[in-house]
mmCIF file of C-alpha atoms in Angstrom:
data_model
loop_
_atom_site.group_PDB
_atom_site.id
_atom_site.type_symbol
_atom_site.label_atom_id
_atom_site.label_comp_id
_atom_site.label_asym_id
_atom_site.label_seq_id
_atom_site.Cartn_x
_atom_site.Cartn_y
_atom_site.Cartn_z
ATOM 1 C CA UNK A 1 0.176 -0.245 0.160
ATOM 2 C CA UNK A 2 1.588 3.857 -0.479
ATOM 3 C CA UNK A 3 2.545 5.660 3.061
ATOM 4 C CA UNK A 4 4.182 8.910 3.949
ATOM 5 C CA UNK A 5 6.707 7.801 5.665
ATOM 6 C CA UNK A 6 8.541 10.658 7.314
ATOM 7 C CA UNK A 7 12.833 9.503 7.928
ATOM 8 C CA UNK A 8 14.324 12.856 9.706
ATOM 9 C CA UNK A 9 13.389 16.196 9.376
ATOM 10 C CA UNK A 10 12.465 17.546 5.744
ATOM 11 C CA UNK A 11 12.198 13.986 4.215
ATOM 12 C CA UNK A 12 8.904 11.977 4.375
ATOM 13 C CA UNK A 13 8.710 9.559 1.025
ATOM 14 C CA UNK A 14 5.415 8.581 -0.163
ATOM 15 C CA UNK A 15 5.769 5.204 -0.546
ATOM 16 C CA UNK A 16 4.981 0.805 -0.916
ATOM 17 C CA UNK A 17 5.025 -0.557 1.918
ATOM 18 C CA UNK A 18 3.099 -3.709 3.237
ATOM 19 C CA UNK A 19 0.207 -3.830 4.820
ATOM 20 C CA UNK A 20 -1.141 -3.452 8.294
ATOM 21 C CA UNK A 21 -1.503 -7.337 9.195
ATOM 22 C CA UNK A 22 -5.383 -8.059 11.588
ATOM 23 C CA UNK A 23 -4.589 -8.768 14.664
ATOM 24 C CA UNK A 24 -6.800 -10.271 18.272
ATOM 25 C CA UNK A 25 -8.125 -7.522 19.539
ATOM 26 C CA UNK A 26 -7.469 -4.931 16.625
ATOM 27 C CA UNK A 27 -9.659 -3.197 14.003
ATOM 28 C CA UNK A 28 -8.774 -2.544 10.156
ATOM 29 C CA UNK A 29 -9.580 0.595 8.569
ATOM 30 C CA UNK A 30 -9.587 1.587 5.016
ATOM 31 C CA UNK A 31 -8.398 5.084 5.096
ATOM 32 C CA UNK A 32 -9.982 8.136 3.742
ATOM 33 C CA UNK A 33 -9.717 11.424 4.537
ATOM 34 C CA UNK A 34 -6.238 12.342 7.232
ATOM 35 C CA UNK A 35 -5.876 15.827 8.352
ATOM 36 C CA UNK A 36 -2.665 17.706 8.214
ATOM 37 C CA UNK A 37 -1.894 18.776 12.079
ATOM 38 C CA UNK A 38 0.195 21.614 13.611
ATOM 39 C CA UNK A 39 2.542 19.198 15.626
ATOM 40 C CA UNK A 40 3.243 17.374 11.854
ATOM 41 C CA UNK A 41 4.526 21.251 10.393
ATOM 42 C CA UNK A 42 6.909 20.842 13.760
ATOM 43 C CA UNK A 43 8.047 17.516 13.111
ATOM 44 C CA UNK A 44 8.814 18.713 9.716
ATOM 45 C CA UNK A 45 10.652 21.926 10.233
ATOM 46 C CA UNK A 46 12.245 21.252 13.974
ATOM 47 C CA UNK A 47 11.638 17.041 14.645
ATOM 48 C CA UNK A 48 12.336 14.484 15.228
ATOM 49 C CA UNK A 49 9.723 15.382 18.215
ATOM 50 C CA UNK A 50 7.001 12.208 19.066
ATOM 51 C CA UNK A 51 8.654 10.619 17.330
ATOM 52 C CA UNK A 52 11.232 8.326 17.920
ATOM 53 C CA UNK A 53 14.632 9.135 15.124
ATOM 54 C CA UNK A 54 16.473 6.303 14.309
ATOM 55 C CA UNK A 55 18.697 4.399 16.806
ATOM 56 C CA UNK A 56 15.747 5.395 20.250
ATOM 57 C CA UNK A 57 12.942 3.303 19.753
ATOM 58 C CA UNK A 58 9.758 4.401 21.242
ATOM 59 C CA UNK A 59 9.172 2.331 24.090
ATOM 60 C CA UNK A 60 5.949 1.199 23.640
ATOM 61 C CA UNK A 61 5.421 0.755 19.662
ATOM 62 C CA UNK A 62 9.475 -1.059 19.852
ATOM 63 C CA UNK A 63 9.148 1.823 16.197
ATOM 64 C CA UNK A 64 12.001 4.474 15.108
ATOM 65 C CA UNK A 65 12.426 6.039 11.822
ATOM 66 C CA UNK A 66 11.142 6.226 9.301
ATOM 67 C CA UNK A 67 7.820 5.501 10.362
ATOM 68 C CA UNK A 68 4.117 6.326 8.847
ATOM 69 C CA UNK A 69 2.725 9.362 9.862
ATOM 70 C CA UNK A 70 -0.480 11.124 10.340
ATOM 71 C CA UNK A 71 -3.348 10.841 13.127
ATOM 72 C CA UNK A 72 -6.265 12.989 11.930
ATOM 73 C CA UNK A 73 -8.051 10.268 10.189
ATOM 74 C CA UNK A 74 -11.335 9.174 9.119
ATOM 75 C CA UNK A 75 -11.962 5.618 7.602
ATOM 76 C CA UNK A 76 -13.825 2.710 6.927
ATOM 77 C CA UNK A 77 -13.910 -0.860 8.378
ATOM 78 C CA UNK A 78 -12.880 -3.956 6.890
ATOM 79 C CA UNK A 79 -12.074 -6.448 9.437
ATOM 80 C CA UNK A 80 -12.896 -7.099 12.561
ATOM 81 C CA UNK A 81 -9.971 -9.180 14.242
ATOM 82 C CA UNK A 82 -11.234 -12.268 17.047
ATOM 83 C CA UNK A 83 -12.983 -11.079 19.952
ATOM 84 C CA UNK A 84 -14.228 -7.850 18.911
ATOM 85 C CA UNK A 85 -18.308 -8.158 18.133
ATOM 86 C CA UNK A 86 -19.001 -4.954 18.932
ATOM 87 C CA UNK A 87 -18.153 -3.335 15.730
ATOM 88 C CA UNK A 88 -19.183 -3.940 11.988
ATOM 89 C CA UNK A 89 -17.438 -4.015 8.585
ATOM 90 C CA UNK A 90 -18.474 -0.849 6.325
ATOM 91 C CA UNK A 91 -19.408 0.992 9.445
ATOM 92 C CA UNK A 92 -17.144 4.852 8.978
ATOM 93 C CA UNK A 93 -15.151 5.434 11.961
ATOM 94 C CA UNK A 94 -12.478 8.522 13.080
ATOM 95 C CA UNK A 95 -9.386 6.932 15.906
ATOM 96 C CA UNK A 96 -8.353 8.367 18.862
ATOM 97 C CA UNK A 97 -4.605 7.787 18.056
ATOM 98 C CA UNK A 98 -2.942 7.015 21.159
ATOM 99 C CA UNK A 99 -0.272 4.685 22.031
ATOM 100 C CA UNK A 100 0.085 4.034 25.609
ATOM 101 C CA UNK A 101 0.861 1.005 27.936
ATOM 102 C CA UNK A 102 -1.434 -2.185 27.843
ATOM 103 C CA UNK A 103 -2.022 -2.513 31.266
ATOM 104 C CA UNK A 104 -2.851 2.119 31.293
ATOM 105 C CA UNK A 105 -6.838 2.377 32.272
ATOM 106 C CA UNK A 106 -9.080 4.316 29.715
ATOM 107 C CA UNK A 107 -12.113 4.115 31.846
ATOM 108 C CA UNK A 108 -14.244 7.017 32.749
ATOM 109 C CA UNK A 109 -12.859 9.464 34.790
ATOM 110 C CA UNK A 110 -8.879 8.158 33.285
ATOM 111 C CA UNK A 111 -6.244 10.375 33.108
ATOM 112 C CA UNK A 112 -4.731 8.441 30.217
ATOM 113 C CA UNK A 113 -3.380 11.564 28.399
ATOM 114 C CA UNK A 114 -0.666 11.351 30.713
ATOM 115 C CA UNK A 115 0.465 8.657 30.987
ATOM 116 C CA UNK A 116 3.835 7.449 30.869
ATOM 117 C CA UNK A 117 5.254 6.943 27.628
ATOM 118 C CA UNK A 118 2.830 8.090 25.655
ATOM 119 C CA UNK A 119 2.780 8.810 22.184
ATOM 120 C CA UNK A 120 0.653 9.269 19.363
ATOM 121 C CA UNK A 121 -0.717 7.234 16.290
ATOM 122 C CA UNK A 122 1.578 7.832 12.812
ATOM 123 C CA UNK A 123 4.400 9.842 15.245
ATOM 124 C CA UNK A 124 5.120 7.781 17.513
ATOM 125 C CA UNK A 125 4.137 4.045 15.364
ATOM 126 C CA UNK A 126 2.152 1.609 14.566
ATOM 127 C CA UNK A 127 0.595 2.897 11.714
ATOM 128 C CA UNK A 128 -1.043 6.732 10.670
ATOM 129 C CA UNK A 129 -3.586 8.191 8.721
ATOM 130 C CA UNK A 130 -1.580 8.908 5.795
ATOM 131 C CA UNK A 131 -1.459 5.548 4.092
ATOM 132 C CA UNK A 132 -4.121 3.660 2.761
ATOM 133 C CA UNK A 133 -5.267 1.165 4.972
ATOM 134 C CA UNK A 134 -4.605 0.744 9.778
ATOM 135 C CA UNK A 135 -5.219 -1.912 12.260
ATOM 136 C CA UNK A 136 -5.566 -0.157 15.381
ATOM 137 C CA UNK A 137 -6.682 -1.447 18.986
ATOM 138 C CA UNK A 138 -10.021 -2.000 20.030
ATOM 139 C CA UNK A 139 -10.247 0.403 22.029
ATOM 140 C CA UNK A 140 -9.444 3.704 20.152
ATOM 141 C CA UNK A 141 -12.020 3.204 17.605
ATOM 142 C CA UNK A 142 -15.321 5.285 17.622
ATOM 143 C CA UNK A 143 -18.204 5.059 15.121
ATOM 144 C CA UNK A 144 -19.704 8.590 13.695
ATOM 145 C CA UNK A 145 -22.448 7.603 12.328
ATOM 146 C CA UNK A 146 -23.521 10.086 9.986
ATOM 147 C CA UNK A 147 -21.169 12.015 9.977
ATOM 148 C CA UNK A 148 -19.141 12.901 6.150
ATOM 149 C CA UNK A 149 -15.572 11.320 6.390
ATOM 150 C CA UNK A 150 -13.786 14.490 5.564
ATOM 151 C CA UNK A 151 -15.076 15.721 8.164
ATOM 152 C CA UNK A 152 -15.278 13.936 10.532
ATOM 153 C CA UNK A 153 -11.318 13.723 10.030
ATOM 154 C CA UNK A 154 -11.801 17.070 12.529
ATOM 155 C CA UNK A 155 -13.305 14.737 15.187
ATOM 156 C CA UNK A 156 -9.148 14.238 16.335
ATOM 157 C CA UNK A 157 -8.412 18.311 16.370
ATOM 158 C CA UNK A 158 -11.917 18.859 17.381
ATOM 159 C CA UNK A 159 -11.185 16.945 20.143
ATOM 160 C CA UNK A 160 -8.757 18.322 21.750
ATOM 161 C CA UNK A 161 -10.820 21.505 21.856
ATOM 162 C CA UNK A 162 -13.597 20.355 23.474
ATOM 163 C CA UNK A 163 -10.923 18.795 26.024
ATOM 164 C CA UNK A 164 -9.530 22.201 26.422
ATOM 165 C CA UNK A 165 -13.419 23.332 27.512
ATOM 166 C CA UNK A 166 -13.631 20.553 29.581
ATOM 167 C CA UNK A 167 -10.600 21.140 31.946
ATOM 168 C CA UNK A 168 -11.917 25.126 31.556
ATOM 169 C CA UNK A 169 -14.879 24.623 33.732
ATOM 170 C CA UNK A 170 -16.639 26.660 31.451
ATOM 171 C CA UNK A 171 -20.487 26.147 31.358
ATOM 172 C CA UNK A 172 -23.175 28.178 29.385
ATOM 173 C CA UNK A 173 -23.449 31.543 30.166
ATOM 174 C CA UNK A 174 -20.151 31.419 30.245
ATOM 175 C CA UNK A 175 -17.758 34.639 28.268
ATOM 176 C CA UNK A 176 -14.504 33.090 26.697
ATOM 177 C CA UNK A 177 -11.652 34.930 25.115
ATOM 178 C CA UNK A 178 -9.693 32.730 22.920
ATOM 179 C CA UNK A 179 -5.878 34.175 22.095
ATOM 180 C CA UNK A 180 -5.289 33.212 18.439
ATOM 181 C CA UNK A 181 -7.895 31.918 15.035
ATOM 182 C CA UNK A 182 -5.071 29.680 14.136
ATOM 183 C CA UNK A 183 -6.940 25.915 13.157
ATOM 184 C CA UNK A 184 -6.718 24.792 16.953
ATOM 185 C CA UNK A 185 -7.976 28.722 18.276
ATOM 186 C CA UNK A 186 -11.157 28.150 15.482
ATOM 187 C CA UNK A 187 -11.784 25.053 17.113
ATOM 188 C CA UNK A 188 -11.960 25.431 20.239
ATOM 189 C CA UNK A 189 -13.909 28.513 20.481
ATOM 190 C CA UNK A 190 -16.449 26.278 17.501
ATOM 191 C CA UNK A 191 -16.581 23.723 21.215
ATOM 192 C CA UNK A 192 -17.027 26.486 22.836
ATOM 193 C CA UNK A 193 -20.426 28.293 20.898
ATOM 194 C CA UNK A 194 -21.679 25.531 20.324
ATOM 195 C CA UNK A 195 -21.538 24.912 24.749
ATOM 196 C CA UNK A 196 -23.520 27.793 25.017
ATOM 197 C CA UNK A 197 -20.806 30.722 25.743
ATOM 198 C CA UNK A 198 -19.810 33.517 24.187
ATOM 199 C CA UNK A 199 -16.555 33.651 22.884
ATOM 200 C CA UNK A 200 -14.675 36.895 22.030
ATOM 201 C CA UNK A 201 -11.616 36.319 20.016
ATOM 202 C CA UNK A 202 -7.927 37.766 19.896
ATOM 203 C CA UNK A 203 -6.534 37.700 16.805
ATOM 204 C CA UNK A 204 -4.342 40.151 14.351
ATOM 205 C CA UNK A 205 -4.631 38.434 10.893
ATOM 206 C CA UNK A 206 -7.162 39.516 8.628
ATOM 207 C CA UNK A 207 -7.235 36.049 6.771
ATOM 208 C CA UNK A 208 -7.695 34.520 10.754
ATOM 209 C CA UNK A 209 -10.595 37.479 11.252
ATOM 210 C CA UNK A 210 -12.321 36.894 8.250
ATOM 211 C CA UNK A 211 -13.187 33.149 9.185
ATOM 212 C CA UNK A 212 -13.591 33.025 12.632
ATOM 213 C CA UNK A 213 -16.685 36.051 11.373
ATOM 214 C CA UNK A 214 -17.610 33.256 8.343
ATOM 215 C CA UNK A 215 -18.010 30.072 10.294
ATOM 216 C CA UNK A 216 -19.793 31.697 13.096
ATOM 217 C CA UNK A 217 -17.858 30.556 15.605
ATOM 218 C CA UNK A 218 -16.917 33.894 17.736
ATOM 219 C CA UNK A 219 -19.874 36.828 18.528
ATOM 220 C CA UNK A 220 -17.352 38.921 18.209
ATOM 221 C CA UNK A 221 -13.771 39.380 17.055
ATOM 222 C CA UNK A 222 -11.242 41.715 18.212
ATOM 223 C CA UNK A 223 -7.163 42.979 17.060
ATOM 224 C CA UNK A 224 -5.288 44.131 19.648
ATOM 225 C CA UNK A 225 -3.635 47.054 17.144
ATOM 226 C CA UNK A 226 -7.377 48.897 16.840
ATOM 227 C CA UNK A 227 -7.338 49.178 20.650
ATOM 228 C CA UNK A 228 -7.077 47.842 24.079
ATOM 229 C CA UNK A 229 -8.944 44.408 24.401
ATOM 230 C CA UNK A 230 -9.383 43.967 28.106
ATOM 231 C CA UNK A 231 -11.326 47.004 27.933
ATOM 232 C CA UNK A 232 -13.602 45.422 25.325
ATOM 233 C CA UNK A 233 -14.308 42.652 26.666
ATOM 234 C CA UNK A 234 -14.367 44.037 30.463
ATOM 235 C CA UNK A 235 -17.490 47.109 27.898
ATOM 236 C CA UNK A 236 -19.382 44.094 27.123
ATOM 237 C CA UNK A 237 -19.634 42.652 30.026
ATOM 238 C CA UNK A 238 -20.546 44.934 32.855
ATOM 239 C CA UNK A 239 -17.173 45.909 33.821
ATOM 240 C CA UNK A 240 -16.229 41.801 34.394
ATOM 241 C CA UNK A 241 -13.925 40.635 32.379
ATOM 242 C CA UNK A 242 -14.006 36.545 30.834
ATOM 243 C CA UNK A 243 -14.357 34.420 32.749
ATOM 244 C CA UNK A 244 -12.103 32.394 30.787
ATOM 245 C CA UNK A 245 -9.277 32.631 28.746
ATOM 246 C CA UNK A 246 -8.185 30.047 26.134
ATOM 247 C CA UNK A 247 -3.935 30.387 24.606
ATOM 248 C CA UNK A 248 -4.275 28.978 21.307
ATOM 249 C CA UNK A 249 -1.202 30.714 20.034
ATOM 250 C CA UNK A 250 2.176 30.556 22.015
ATOM 251 C CA UNK A 251 2.949 33.592 21.085
ATOM 252 C CA UNK A 252 3.819 35.422 24.819
ATOM 253 C CA UNK A 253 1.771 38.927 24.318
ATOM 254 C CA UNK A 254 -1.676 36.823 23.939
ATOM 255 C CA UNK A 255 -0.705 35.103 27.056
ATOM 256 C CA UNK A 256 0.220 38.061 28.320
ATOM 257 C CA UNK A 257 -3.290 40.465 27.327
ATOM 258 C CA UNK A 258 -5.683 36.930 28.531
ATOM 259 C CA UNK A 259 -4.344 38.009 31.128
ATOM 260 C CA UNK A 260 -5.015 41.202 31.548
ATOM 261 C CA UNK A 261 -8.955 39.317 30.182
ATOM 262 C CA UNK A 262 -9.964 37.486 32.949
ATOM 263 C CA UNK A 263 -12.350 38.468 35.194
ATOM 264 C CA UNK A 264 -10.551 37.963 39.288
ATOM 265 C CA UNK A 265 -10.635 34.323 39.859
ATOM 266 C CA UNK A 266 -10.794 33.568 35.891
ATOM 267 C CA UNK A 267 -9.403 30.538 34.698
ATOM 268 C CA UNK A 268 -6.942 30.321 31.719
ATOM 269 C CA UNK A 269 -5.994 27.260 29.355
ATOM 270 C CA UNK A 270 -3.017 26.392 27.520
ATOM 271 C CA UNK A 271 -4.316 25.029 24.405
ATOM 272 C CA UNK A 272 -1.078 25.572 22.066
ATOM 273 C CA UNK A 273 2.295 23.890 22.317
ATOM 274 C CA UNK A 274 5.449 26.674 23.222
ATOM 275 C CA UNK A 275 8.151 25.819 21.795
ATOM 276 C CA UNK A 276 10.446 28.440 24.116
ATOM 277 C CA UNK A 277 9.831 28.999 28.191
ATOM 278 C CA UNK A 278 7.823 32.638 27.916
ATOM 279 C CA UNK A 279 7.560 34.852 30.717
ATOM 280 C CA UNK A 280 4.723 34.846 33.209
ATOM 281 C CA UNK A 281 2.802 37.724 34.672
ATOM 282 C CA UNK A 282 2.811 35.995 37.779
ATOM 283 C CA UNK A 283 1.738 39.539 39.631
ATOM 284 C CA UNK A 284 -1.268 39.573 37.414
ATOM 285 C CA UNK A 285 -1.683 35.804 38.474
ATOM 286 C CA UNK A 286 -1.533 36.279 41.654
ATOM 287 C CA UNK A 287 -3.315 39.635 42.688
ATOM 288 C CA UNK A 288 -6.383 38.459 40.492
ATOM 289 C CA UNK A 289 -6.492 34.666 41.942
ATOM 290 C CA UNK A 290 -6.206 33.385 38.501
ATOM 291 C CA UNK A 291 -5.743 29.835 37.633
ATOM 292 C CA UNK A 292 -3.531 28.740 34.516
ATOM 293 C CA UNK A 293 -4.004 25.338 33.598
ATOM 294 C CA UNK A 294 -2.644 23.651 31.086
ATOM 295 C CA UNK A 295 -4.168 20.504 28.830
ATOM 296 C CA UNK A 296 -2.515 17.807 26.902
ATOM 297 C CA UNK A 297 -5.049 15.464 23.638
ATOM 298 C CA UNK A 298 -7.214 14.271 25.483
ATOM 299 C CA UNK A 299 -9.121 11.762 27.781
ATOM 300 C CA UNK A 300 -13.073 10.426 26.802
ATOM 301 C CA UNK A 301 -13.139 13.212 25.007
ATOM 302 C CA UNK A 302 -14.243 11.622 21.414
ATOM 303 C CA UNK A 303 -17.829 10.354 22.245
ATOM 304 C CA UNK A 304 -18.821 13.683 24.173
ATOM 305 C CA UNK A 305 -16.776 15.168 20.604
ATOM 306 C CA UNK A 306 -18.986 13.151 18.168
ATOM 307 C CA UNK A 307 -22.470 13.807 19.388
ATOM 308 C CA UNK A 308 -21.731 17.408 19.531
ATOM 309 C CA UNK A 309 -21.065 17.638 15.843
ATOM 310 C CA UNK A 310 -24.333 14.325 15.995
ATOM 311 C CA UNK A 311 -26.105 17.080 16.435
ATOM 312 C CA UNK A 312 -25.895 19.653 14.838
ATOM 313 C CA UNK A 313 -24.609 22.052 16.887
ATOM 314 C CA UNK A 314 -21.309 22.399 14.831
ATOM 315 C CA UNK A 315 -20.212 22.838 11.424
ATOM 316 C CA UNK A 316 -17.328 21.479 10.425
ATOM 317 C CA UNK A 317 -17.963 21.994 6.880
ATOM 318 C CA UNK A 318 -16.470 25.787 6.421
ATOM 319 C CA UNK A 319 -12.929 24.815 7.828
ATOM 320 C CA UNK A 320 -12.093 22.144 5.123
ATOM 321 C CA UNK A 321 -9.316 24.529 2.965
ATOM 322 C CA UNK A 322 -8.159 22.117 0.429
ATOM 323 C CA UNK A 323 -8.358 18.515 -0.165
ATOM 324 C CA UNK A 324 -5.058 16.720 -2.211
ATOM 325 C CA UNK A 325 -3.882 13.714 -3.346
ATOM 326 C CA UNK A 326 -1.064 11.709 -1.165
ATOM 327 C CA UNK A 327 2.350 12.737 -3.865
ATOM 328 C CA UNK A 328 1.562 16.388 -3.270
ATOM 329 C CA UNK A 329 1.925 16.091 0.714
ATOM 330 C CA UNK A 330 4.840 18.050 0.645
ATOM 331 C CA UNK A 331 4.169 20.346 -2.510
ATOM 332 C CA UNK A 332 0.932 21.378 -1.524
ATOM 333 C CA UNK A 333 0.219 20.511 2.042
ATOM 334 C CA UNK A 334 2.701 21.311 3.746
ATOM 335 C CA UNK A 335 4.453 23.406 1.877
ATOM 336 C CA UNK A 336 1.164 25.767 1.886
ATOM 337 C CA UNK A 337 0.984 25.259 5.856
ATOM 338 C CA UNK A 338 4.694 26.923 5.877
ATOM 339 C CA UNK A 339 4.400 29.737 3.864
ATOM 340 C CA UNK A 340 -0.017 30.078 3.442
ATOM 341 C CA UNK A 341 -1.199 29.456 6.305
ATOM 342 C CA UNK A 342 -3.486 32.218 6.772
ATOM 343 C CA UNK A 343 -5.128 31.100 4.453
ATOM 344 C CA UNK A 344 -5.876 27.627 5.566
ATOM 345 C CA UNK A 345 -6.939 25.936 8.729
ATOM 346 C CA UNK A 346 -6.996 21.778 8.462
ATOM 347 C CA UNK A 347 -5.871 20.509 4.745
ATOM 348 C CA UNK A 348 -7.565 17.161 4.470
ATOM 349 C CA UNK A 349 -5.405 14.536 2.184
ATOM 350 C CA UNK A 350 -6.503 11.311 0.566
ATOM 351 C CA UNK A 351 -5.073 8.305 0.561
ATOM 352 C CA UNK A 352 -6.574 6.418 -1.778
ATOM 353 C CA UNK A 353 -5.820 9.095 -4.464
#
C-alpha cells in the first residue's frame, strides 16, 4: 500500500509498504481522509519530536524512524480481529490515536493522556492516517454514524478543543476569550460556541479574523492593534471581564492579554504547544487569583465531540480549506501550511487519490 513515511527533518517520502496485519482485538480500517496537524509541521521543520529518531525506538511501539505519519483521520472498517464483537464491517469511524501501555486504564475519568511513555499513532509508530490502510486496537475506534468522512477527519483536533473546554470548567452562559484564530483556536471556539458560551477572539491576521467571522464561532473578533482587548471585553461584560481564557497561539503577548482580560478568579487554559519558555505575568496571576491550567490531547472526549457534531450545533465543513492527493503531501500540503497558513485551517489528504 501507499504511505507517507517520515525519515528525518524535511525528509518525508511516499513509499509502497506492506499492508498491516489484522491481529486479535484489533480493527482494520481503509483510510478515507487524513488532516495535516500543526504537530506534523513541527516534526517536519524542527523534529523529530514525538517521532522516535533512528536508533531510539519508542518503548511501547518498538518503532523508530522511518515511521508512517498522520494522526487526524477517518475511514471505514474492513475487518475485525478475533474478540471484537461490538463493531461491524462497513461502519465509518475515527481513531483516537494514542499509543499507551496496555495496562493503562482508559475508563471514565481516567487521565490516560498523562500516562508514562504516551505517544500518538502516526507519530510514535503503529501506522498512520497518511496511508491507505491501518490496523488499530479496538479501544481507539469510535463510530461516527452519518457524519461525512471528510468532516470526521476533524474530530481529532476538535477533541483537543473539547478537552480544553472540559479542563476549563466553563459552562453555558460563561464568557470566553480565545487568543489566536489558527486551526486549534477556531476549533476550540467552535466547541465553546456550540456549548452555549459567549466567545470573543483576539487575532491579528485579516484572513483568520475573517475565517472566525465566516464560520460563526465568535460573537465578536478583536484586533489588539485597534484597541485594548481587555478593555473591550470588560465593556461588553459590565466591567467584569471574561470568565475563561484559552491560549491558542504560543505567543507571550497573547498570554499577557489573557491575564489582563479574564476576571478576578478566572481560569486560563493553555492549549498551544510552546517551543520556548515564555515569561508569565505572575503579579496578575497572584493579585487576581487566576487559575492557569495546562492541557494535552484528550481523554474520553471523542464520544462527546462526535455527539456535539451529530447534534447539528457545529458544522465542520467550513474549516476544510483544501483537499489533496497523498503524492502532493509536501508541495500542496506542508508547503502551503508553512508559507500560506493564514488562508488555511485544515488541509485534508486522500491516501487513495
